[in-house]
Coordinates of C-alpha atoms in Angstrom, one line a residue:
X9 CA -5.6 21.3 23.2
X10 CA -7.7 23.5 20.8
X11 CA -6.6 23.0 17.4
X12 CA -5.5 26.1 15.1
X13 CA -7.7 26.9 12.1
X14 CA -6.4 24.6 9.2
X15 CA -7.9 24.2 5.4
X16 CA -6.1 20.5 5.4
X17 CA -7.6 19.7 8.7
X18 CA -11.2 20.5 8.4
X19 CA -11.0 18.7 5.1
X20 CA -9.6 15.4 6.5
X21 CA -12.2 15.9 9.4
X22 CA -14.9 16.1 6.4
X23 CA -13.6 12.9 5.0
X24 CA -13.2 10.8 8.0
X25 CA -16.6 11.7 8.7
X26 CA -18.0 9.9 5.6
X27 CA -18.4 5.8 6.4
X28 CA -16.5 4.6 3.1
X29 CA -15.5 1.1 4.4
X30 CA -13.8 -0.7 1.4
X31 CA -15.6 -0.8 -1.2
X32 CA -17.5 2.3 -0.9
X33 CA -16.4 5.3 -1.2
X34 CA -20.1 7.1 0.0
X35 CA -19.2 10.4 -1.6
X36 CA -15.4 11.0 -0.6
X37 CA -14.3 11.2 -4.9
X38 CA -17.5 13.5 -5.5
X39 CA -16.3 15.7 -2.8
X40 CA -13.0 15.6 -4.2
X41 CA -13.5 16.8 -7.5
X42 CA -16.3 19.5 -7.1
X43 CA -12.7 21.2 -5.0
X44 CA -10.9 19.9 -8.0
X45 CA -12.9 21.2 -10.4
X46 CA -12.7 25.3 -9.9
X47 CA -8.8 24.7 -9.9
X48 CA -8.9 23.7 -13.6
X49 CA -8.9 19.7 -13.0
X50 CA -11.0 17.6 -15.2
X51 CA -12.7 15.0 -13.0
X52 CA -13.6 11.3 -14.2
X53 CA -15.3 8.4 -12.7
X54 CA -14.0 5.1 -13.3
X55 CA -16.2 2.6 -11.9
X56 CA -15.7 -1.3 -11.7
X57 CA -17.6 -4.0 -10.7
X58 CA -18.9 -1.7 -7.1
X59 CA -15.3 0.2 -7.0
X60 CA -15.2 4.1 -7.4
X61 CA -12.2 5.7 -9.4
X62 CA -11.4 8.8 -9.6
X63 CA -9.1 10.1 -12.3
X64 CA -8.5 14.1 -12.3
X65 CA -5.8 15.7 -14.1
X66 CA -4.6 19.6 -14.9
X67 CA -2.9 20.4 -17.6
X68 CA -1.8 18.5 -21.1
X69 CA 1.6 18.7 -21.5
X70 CA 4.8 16.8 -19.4
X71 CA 6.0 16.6 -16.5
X72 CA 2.9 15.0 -15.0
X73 CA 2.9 14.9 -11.2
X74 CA 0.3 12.0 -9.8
X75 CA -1.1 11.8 -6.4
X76 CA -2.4 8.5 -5.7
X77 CA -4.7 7.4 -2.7
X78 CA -7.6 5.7 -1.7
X79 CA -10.9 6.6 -0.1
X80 CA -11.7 3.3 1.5
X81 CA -11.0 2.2 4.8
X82 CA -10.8 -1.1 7.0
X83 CA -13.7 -2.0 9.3
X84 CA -13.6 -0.5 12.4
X85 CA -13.6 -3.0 14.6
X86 CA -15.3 -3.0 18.2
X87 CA -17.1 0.6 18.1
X88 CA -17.8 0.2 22.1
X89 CA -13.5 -0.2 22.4
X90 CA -12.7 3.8 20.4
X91 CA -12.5 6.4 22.7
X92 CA -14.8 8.0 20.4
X93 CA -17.7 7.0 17.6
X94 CA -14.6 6.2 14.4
X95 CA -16.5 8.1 11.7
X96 CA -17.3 11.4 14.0
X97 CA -13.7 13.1 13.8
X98 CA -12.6 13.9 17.4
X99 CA -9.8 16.0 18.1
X100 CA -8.5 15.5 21.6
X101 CA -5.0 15.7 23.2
X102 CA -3.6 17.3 20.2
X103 CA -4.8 14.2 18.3
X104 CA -7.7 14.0 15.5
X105 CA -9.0 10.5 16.0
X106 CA -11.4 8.5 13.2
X107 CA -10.9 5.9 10.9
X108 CA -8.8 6.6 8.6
X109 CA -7.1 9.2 9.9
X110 CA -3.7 8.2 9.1
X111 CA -4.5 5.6 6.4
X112 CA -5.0 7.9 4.6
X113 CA -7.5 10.7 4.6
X114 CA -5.3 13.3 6.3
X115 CA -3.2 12.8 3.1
X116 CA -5.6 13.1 0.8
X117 CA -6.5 16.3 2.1
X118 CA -3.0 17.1 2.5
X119 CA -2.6 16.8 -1.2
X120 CA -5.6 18.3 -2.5
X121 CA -5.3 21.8 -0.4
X122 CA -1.5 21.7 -1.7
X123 CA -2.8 21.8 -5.0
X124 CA -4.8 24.6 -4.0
X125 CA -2.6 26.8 -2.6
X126 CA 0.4 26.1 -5.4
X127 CA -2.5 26.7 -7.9
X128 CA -3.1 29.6 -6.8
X129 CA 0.3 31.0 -6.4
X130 CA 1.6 29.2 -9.5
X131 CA -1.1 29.8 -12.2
X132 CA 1.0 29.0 -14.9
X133 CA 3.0 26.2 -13.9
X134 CA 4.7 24.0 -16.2
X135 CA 3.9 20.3 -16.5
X136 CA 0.7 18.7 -15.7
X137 CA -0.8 17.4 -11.7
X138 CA -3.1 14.7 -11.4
X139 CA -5.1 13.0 -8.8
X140 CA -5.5 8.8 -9.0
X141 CA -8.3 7.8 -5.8
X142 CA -9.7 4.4 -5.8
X143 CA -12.0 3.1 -3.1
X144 CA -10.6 -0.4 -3.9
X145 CA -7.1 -0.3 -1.7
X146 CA -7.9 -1.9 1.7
X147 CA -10.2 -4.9 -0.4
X148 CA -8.8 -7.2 -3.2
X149 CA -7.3 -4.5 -5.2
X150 CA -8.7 -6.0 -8.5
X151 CA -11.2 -2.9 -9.2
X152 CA -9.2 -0.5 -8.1
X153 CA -5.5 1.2 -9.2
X154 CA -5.2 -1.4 -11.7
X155 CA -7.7 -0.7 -13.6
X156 CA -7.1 2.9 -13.8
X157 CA -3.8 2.4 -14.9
X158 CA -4.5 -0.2 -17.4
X159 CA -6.8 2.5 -18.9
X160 CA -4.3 4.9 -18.5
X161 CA -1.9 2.6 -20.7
X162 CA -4.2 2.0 -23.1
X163 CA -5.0 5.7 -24.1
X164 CA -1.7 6.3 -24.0
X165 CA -1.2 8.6 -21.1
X166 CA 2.5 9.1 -19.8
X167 CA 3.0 9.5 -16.3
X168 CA 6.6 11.1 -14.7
X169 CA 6.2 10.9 -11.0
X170 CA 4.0 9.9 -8.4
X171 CA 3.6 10.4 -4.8
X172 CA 1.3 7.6 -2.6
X173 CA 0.2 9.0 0.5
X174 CA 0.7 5.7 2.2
X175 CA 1.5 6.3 6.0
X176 CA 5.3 5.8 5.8
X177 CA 6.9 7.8 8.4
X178 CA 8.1 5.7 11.6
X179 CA 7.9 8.4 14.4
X180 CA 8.0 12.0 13.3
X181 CA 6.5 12.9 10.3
X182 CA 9.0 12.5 7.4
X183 CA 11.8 10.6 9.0
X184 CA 11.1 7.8 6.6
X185 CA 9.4 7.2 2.7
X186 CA 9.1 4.5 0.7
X187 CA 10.8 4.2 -2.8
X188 CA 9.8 0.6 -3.4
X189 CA 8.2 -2.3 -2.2
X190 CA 8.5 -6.0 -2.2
X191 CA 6.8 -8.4 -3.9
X192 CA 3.7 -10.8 -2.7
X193 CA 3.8 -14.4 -4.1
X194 CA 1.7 -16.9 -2.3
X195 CA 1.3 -20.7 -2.5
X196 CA -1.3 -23.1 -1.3
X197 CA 0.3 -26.5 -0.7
X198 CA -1.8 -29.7 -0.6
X199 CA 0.5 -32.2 0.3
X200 CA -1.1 -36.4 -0.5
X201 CA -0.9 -39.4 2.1
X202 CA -2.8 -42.3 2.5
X203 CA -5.5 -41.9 5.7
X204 CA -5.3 -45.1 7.9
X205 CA -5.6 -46.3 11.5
X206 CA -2.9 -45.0 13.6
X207 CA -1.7 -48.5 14.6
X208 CA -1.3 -49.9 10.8
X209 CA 1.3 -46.6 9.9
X210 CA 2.4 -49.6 7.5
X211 CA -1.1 -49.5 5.6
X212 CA -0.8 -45.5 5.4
X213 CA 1.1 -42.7 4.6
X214 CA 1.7 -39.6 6.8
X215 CA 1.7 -36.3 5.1
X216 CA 2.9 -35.0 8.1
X217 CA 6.0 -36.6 8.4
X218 CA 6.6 -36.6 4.3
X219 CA 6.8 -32.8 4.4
X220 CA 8.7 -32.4 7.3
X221 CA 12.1 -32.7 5.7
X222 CA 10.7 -30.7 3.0
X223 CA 9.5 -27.5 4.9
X224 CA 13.0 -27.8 6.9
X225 CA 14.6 -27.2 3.9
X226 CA 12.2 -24.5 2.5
X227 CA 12.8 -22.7 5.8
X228 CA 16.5 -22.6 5.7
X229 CA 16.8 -21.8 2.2
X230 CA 18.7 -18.7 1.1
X231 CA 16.5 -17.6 -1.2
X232 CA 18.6 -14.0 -2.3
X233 CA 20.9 -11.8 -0.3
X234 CA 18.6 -8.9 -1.2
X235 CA 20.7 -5.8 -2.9
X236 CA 22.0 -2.2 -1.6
X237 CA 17.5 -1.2 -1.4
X238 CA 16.3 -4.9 -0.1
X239 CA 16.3 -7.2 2.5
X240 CA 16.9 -10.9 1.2
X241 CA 13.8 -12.7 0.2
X242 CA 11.9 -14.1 2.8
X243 CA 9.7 -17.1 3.0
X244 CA 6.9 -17.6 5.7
X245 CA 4.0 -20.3 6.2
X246 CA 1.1 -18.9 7.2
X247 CA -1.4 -21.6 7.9
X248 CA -0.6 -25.7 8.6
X249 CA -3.5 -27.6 8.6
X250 CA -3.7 -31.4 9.0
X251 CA -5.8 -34.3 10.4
X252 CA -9.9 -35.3 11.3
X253 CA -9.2 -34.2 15.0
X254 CA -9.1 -37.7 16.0
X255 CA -6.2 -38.9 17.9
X256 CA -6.2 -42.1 16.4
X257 CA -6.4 -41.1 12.3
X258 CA -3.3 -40.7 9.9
X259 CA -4.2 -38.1 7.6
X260 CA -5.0 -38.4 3.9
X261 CA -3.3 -34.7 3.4
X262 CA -1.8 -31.5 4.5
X263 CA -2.9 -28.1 3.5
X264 CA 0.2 -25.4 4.3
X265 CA -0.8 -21.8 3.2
X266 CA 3.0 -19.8 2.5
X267 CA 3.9 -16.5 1.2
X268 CA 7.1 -15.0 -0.6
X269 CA 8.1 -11.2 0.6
X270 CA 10.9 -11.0 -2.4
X271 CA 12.7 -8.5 -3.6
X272 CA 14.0 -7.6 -7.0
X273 CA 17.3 -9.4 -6.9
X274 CA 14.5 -12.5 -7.1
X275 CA 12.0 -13.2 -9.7
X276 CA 8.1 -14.9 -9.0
X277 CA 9.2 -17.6 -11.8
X278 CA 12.5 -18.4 -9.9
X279 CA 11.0 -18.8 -6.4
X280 CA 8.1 -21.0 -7.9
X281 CA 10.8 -23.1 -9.7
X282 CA 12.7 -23.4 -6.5
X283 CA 9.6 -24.6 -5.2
X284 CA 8.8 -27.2 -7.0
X285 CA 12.3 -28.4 -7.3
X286 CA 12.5 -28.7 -3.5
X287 CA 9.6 -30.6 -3.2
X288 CA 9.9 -33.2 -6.1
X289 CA 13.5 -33.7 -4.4
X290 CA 11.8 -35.1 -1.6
X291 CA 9.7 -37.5 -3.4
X292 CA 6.1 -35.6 -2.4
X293 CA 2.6 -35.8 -4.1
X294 CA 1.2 -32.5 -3.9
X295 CA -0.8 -30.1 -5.3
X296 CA 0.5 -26.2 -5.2
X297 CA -1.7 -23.1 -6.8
X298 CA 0.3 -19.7 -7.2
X299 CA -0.9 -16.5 -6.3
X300 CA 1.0 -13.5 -7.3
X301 CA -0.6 -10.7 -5.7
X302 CA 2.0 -7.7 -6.4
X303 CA 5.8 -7.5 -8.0
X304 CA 8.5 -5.5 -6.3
X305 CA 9.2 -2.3 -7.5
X306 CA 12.0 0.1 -7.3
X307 CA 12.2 3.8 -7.3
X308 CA 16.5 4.3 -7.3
X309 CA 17.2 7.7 -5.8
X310 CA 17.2 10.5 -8.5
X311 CA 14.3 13.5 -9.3
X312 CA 11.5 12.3 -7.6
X313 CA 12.8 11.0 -4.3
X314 CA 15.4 14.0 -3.8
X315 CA 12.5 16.5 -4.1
X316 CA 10.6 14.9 -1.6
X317 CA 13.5 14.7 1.2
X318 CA 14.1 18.0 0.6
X319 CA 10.5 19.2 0.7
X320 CA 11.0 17.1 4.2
X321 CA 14.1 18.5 5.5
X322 CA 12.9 21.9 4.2
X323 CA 9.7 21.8 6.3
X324 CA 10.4 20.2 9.1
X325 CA 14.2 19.7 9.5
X326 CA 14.2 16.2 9.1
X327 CA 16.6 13.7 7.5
X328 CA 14.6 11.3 5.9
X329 CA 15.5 7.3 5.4
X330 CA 14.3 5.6 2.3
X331 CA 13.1 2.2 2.5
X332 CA 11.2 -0.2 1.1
X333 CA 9.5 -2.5 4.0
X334 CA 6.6 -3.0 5.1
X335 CA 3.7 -4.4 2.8
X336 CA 2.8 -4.1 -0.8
X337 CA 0.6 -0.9 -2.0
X338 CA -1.1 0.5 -5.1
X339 CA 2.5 1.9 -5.7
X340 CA 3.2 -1.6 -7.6
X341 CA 0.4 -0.8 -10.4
X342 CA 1.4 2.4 -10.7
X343 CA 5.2 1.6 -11.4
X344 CA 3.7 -0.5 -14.3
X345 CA 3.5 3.0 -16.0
X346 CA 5.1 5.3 -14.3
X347 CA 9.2 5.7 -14.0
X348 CA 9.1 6.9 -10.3
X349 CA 6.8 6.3 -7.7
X350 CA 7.7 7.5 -3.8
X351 CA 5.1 6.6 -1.2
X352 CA 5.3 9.2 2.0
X353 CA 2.4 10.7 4.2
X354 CA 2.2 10.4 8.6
X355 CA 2.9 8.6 10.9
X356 CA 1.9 4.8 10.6
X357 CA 2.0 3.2 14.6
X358 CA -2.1 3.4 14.7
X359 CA -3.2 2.4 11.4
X360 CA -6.1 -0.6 11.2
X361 CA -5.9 -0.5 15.2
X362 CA -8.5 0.8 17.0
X363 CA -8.5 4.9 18.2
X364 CA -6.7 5.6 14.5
X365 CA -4.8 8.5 15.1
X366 CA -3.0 11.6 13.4
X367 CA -1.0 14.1 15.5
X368 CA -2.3 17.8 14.9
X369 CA 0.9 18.8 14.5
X370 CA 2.0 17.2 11.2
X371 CA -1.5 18.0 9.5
X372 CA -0.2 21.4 8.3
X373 CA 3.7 20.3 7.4
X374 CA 2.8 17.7 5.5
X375 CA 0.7 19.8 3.0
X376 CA 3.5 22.0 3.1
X377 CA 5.7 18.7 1.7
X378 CA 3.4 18.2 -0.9
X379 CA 3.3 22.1 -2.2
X380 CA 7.0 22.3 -2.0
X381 CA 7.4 19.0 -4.1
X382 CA 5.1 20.8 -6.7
X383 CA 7.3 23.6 -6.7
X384 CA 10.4 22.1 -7.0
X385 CA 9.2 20.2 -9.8
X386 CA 6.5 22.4 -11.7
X387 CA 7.5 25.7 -11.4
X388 CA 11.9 25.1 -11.1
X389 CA 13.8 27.6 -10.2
X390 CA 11.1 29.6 -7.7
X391 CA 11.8 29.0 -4.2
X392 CA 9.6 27.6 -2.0
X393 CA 7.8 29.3 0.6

């Protein structure tokens, strides 16, 4: 399949193209604002500690309309396994292939040639757009968003709604977006025993068989039944670790690595509580850090979230689902200082797997979503093309 002549295309192709495994961003941001720049956008670099941030914004006055990305990308993986070389954009079978295809330099691209063309037909549009890139996503996430935002806070700057081109949709592009997102909380557990020969269990104490009771009841626990936008709160161990690798050793302790996916019916200080409750209950020595990573957050259906489904079902037809599964994103920073934040962009199947994918055919439509979003919420009352 040759593909048809598309502005959002040959941009995306132009960003894939550029190696920016997290951290680095190797030019994607500069590349962004010298097209930001003619439009009337004033470009600033916000660097931390390695991390490039890009904050762009046109206009003064509210509403202010964000799009929020990232420029970094996972490792690759096996180069000899892609069908083609990851950062030479291929297209094939009606396919454009490269790292970062779908997560998420299409929607970058998307975004930015929406701006252009509303721009351009909407010169005096009310409000104020804005652009918040990190290269900081994919990594720790500690020199990224957040720092932007805290910045952001600190001079001030209101935002009213923001748009995360996250890969949300499930099969066809649109059919679903993402008005929240759970929580992370994660513990590392040491539980204490007493090492000792295996035939003298009287002159030890098995960590092993302490916790068992313990993690039986962790397991089973209801933590919340979730609410009308959430799943309940769900608990998983990730890593058990235990013994010298000697058959014949009782173990002087237990490392179990566990995470919280919780929603906001549950609070990190509740579930930690809970913890710790369950555990002293069953007698244990241990040792527990905390690690909260990202706090649920919640974007109820109003403003934002209608003019995106109908920028959707406008487009392309589609009815769209709102959910909030799947893992956290920058969208949780963002919601520190901004009222509504909706997370939408393509398809998602082939993200972080080798031969990273976008189908041709949503390339176009989902610039379209974002330029009709604009105009429904910058210039009200026109009708979109």
């Amino acid at each position: 399949m040759i593909a048809k002549p598309s502005r959002t295309l040959d941009l995306a192709q132009e960003l894939i193209a550029l190696d920016s495994i997290t951290p680095h961003d190797k030019g994607c941001q500069q590349r962004l604002a010298e097209l930001l720049e003619p439009l009337g956008f004033r470009c600033e670099t916000i660097a931390s500690n390695g991390v490039t941030n890009l904050w762009a914004r046109k206009g003064t006055e509210s509403p202010v309309l964000v799009f929020a990305g990232h420029t970094d990308v996972v490792p690759t993986g096996p180069v000899e396994q892609w069908g083609s070389n990851p950062f030479t954009p291929t297209v094939r079978d009606g396919k454009l292939y490269g790292r970062g295809a779908a997560d998420m330099k299409t929607s970058i691209a998307a975004m930015v040639v929406a701006c252009e063309e509303f721009v351009a037909s909407h010169p005096d549009h009310k409000g104020s757009i804005a652009f918040l890139i990190t290269s900081d996503e994919e990594g720790p996430a500690v020199d990224g968003t957040v720092v932007v935002c805290d910045i952001l806070e600190e001079r001030g700057e209101t935002l009213d709604y923001c748009i995360v081109g996250e890969p949300t949709s499930s099969h066809i592009l649109g059919d679903m977006i993402k008005n929240g997102r759970r929580g992370s909380l994660s513990g590392h557990l040491v539980i204490k025993g007493v090492q000792g020969h295996i035939a003298y269990p009287h002159l030890a104490r098995n960590p092993i068989h302490q916790a068992a009771p313990a993690l039986a009841e962790l397991a089973a626990e209801v933590w919340d039944e979730g609410n009308e936008y959430y799943a309940p709160t769900s608990w998983q161990i990730s890593n058990i670790h235990s013994g010298t690798g000697a058959t014949n050793v009782i173990p002087g302790h237990m490392t179990i690595d566990f995470n919280f996916r919780f929603s906001t019916a549950s609070t990190a200080e509740g579930l930690e509580a809970r913890v710790h409750a369950i555990l002293d209950r069953h007698c244990l020595e241990y040792d527990l850090a905390w690690t909260l990573s990202g706090l649920p957050f919640l974007t109820p259906k109003g403003t934002l979230s209608d003019a995106v489904c109908k920028a959707i079902h406008d487009e392309t037809g589609v009815t769209t689902e709102l959910s909030t599964t799947g893992g956290t994103s920058d969208g949780r920073f963002i919601a520190r200082i901004c009222p509504q934040v909706i997370e939408f962009g393509p398809p998602n199947a082939s993200i972080h797997k080798i031969d990273e994918h976008v189908e041709l055919r949503f390339v176009d439509p989902l610039k379209n979503v974002y330029r009709r979003t604009l105009e429904t919420l910058l210039a009200p009352g026109l009708l979109a093309a």
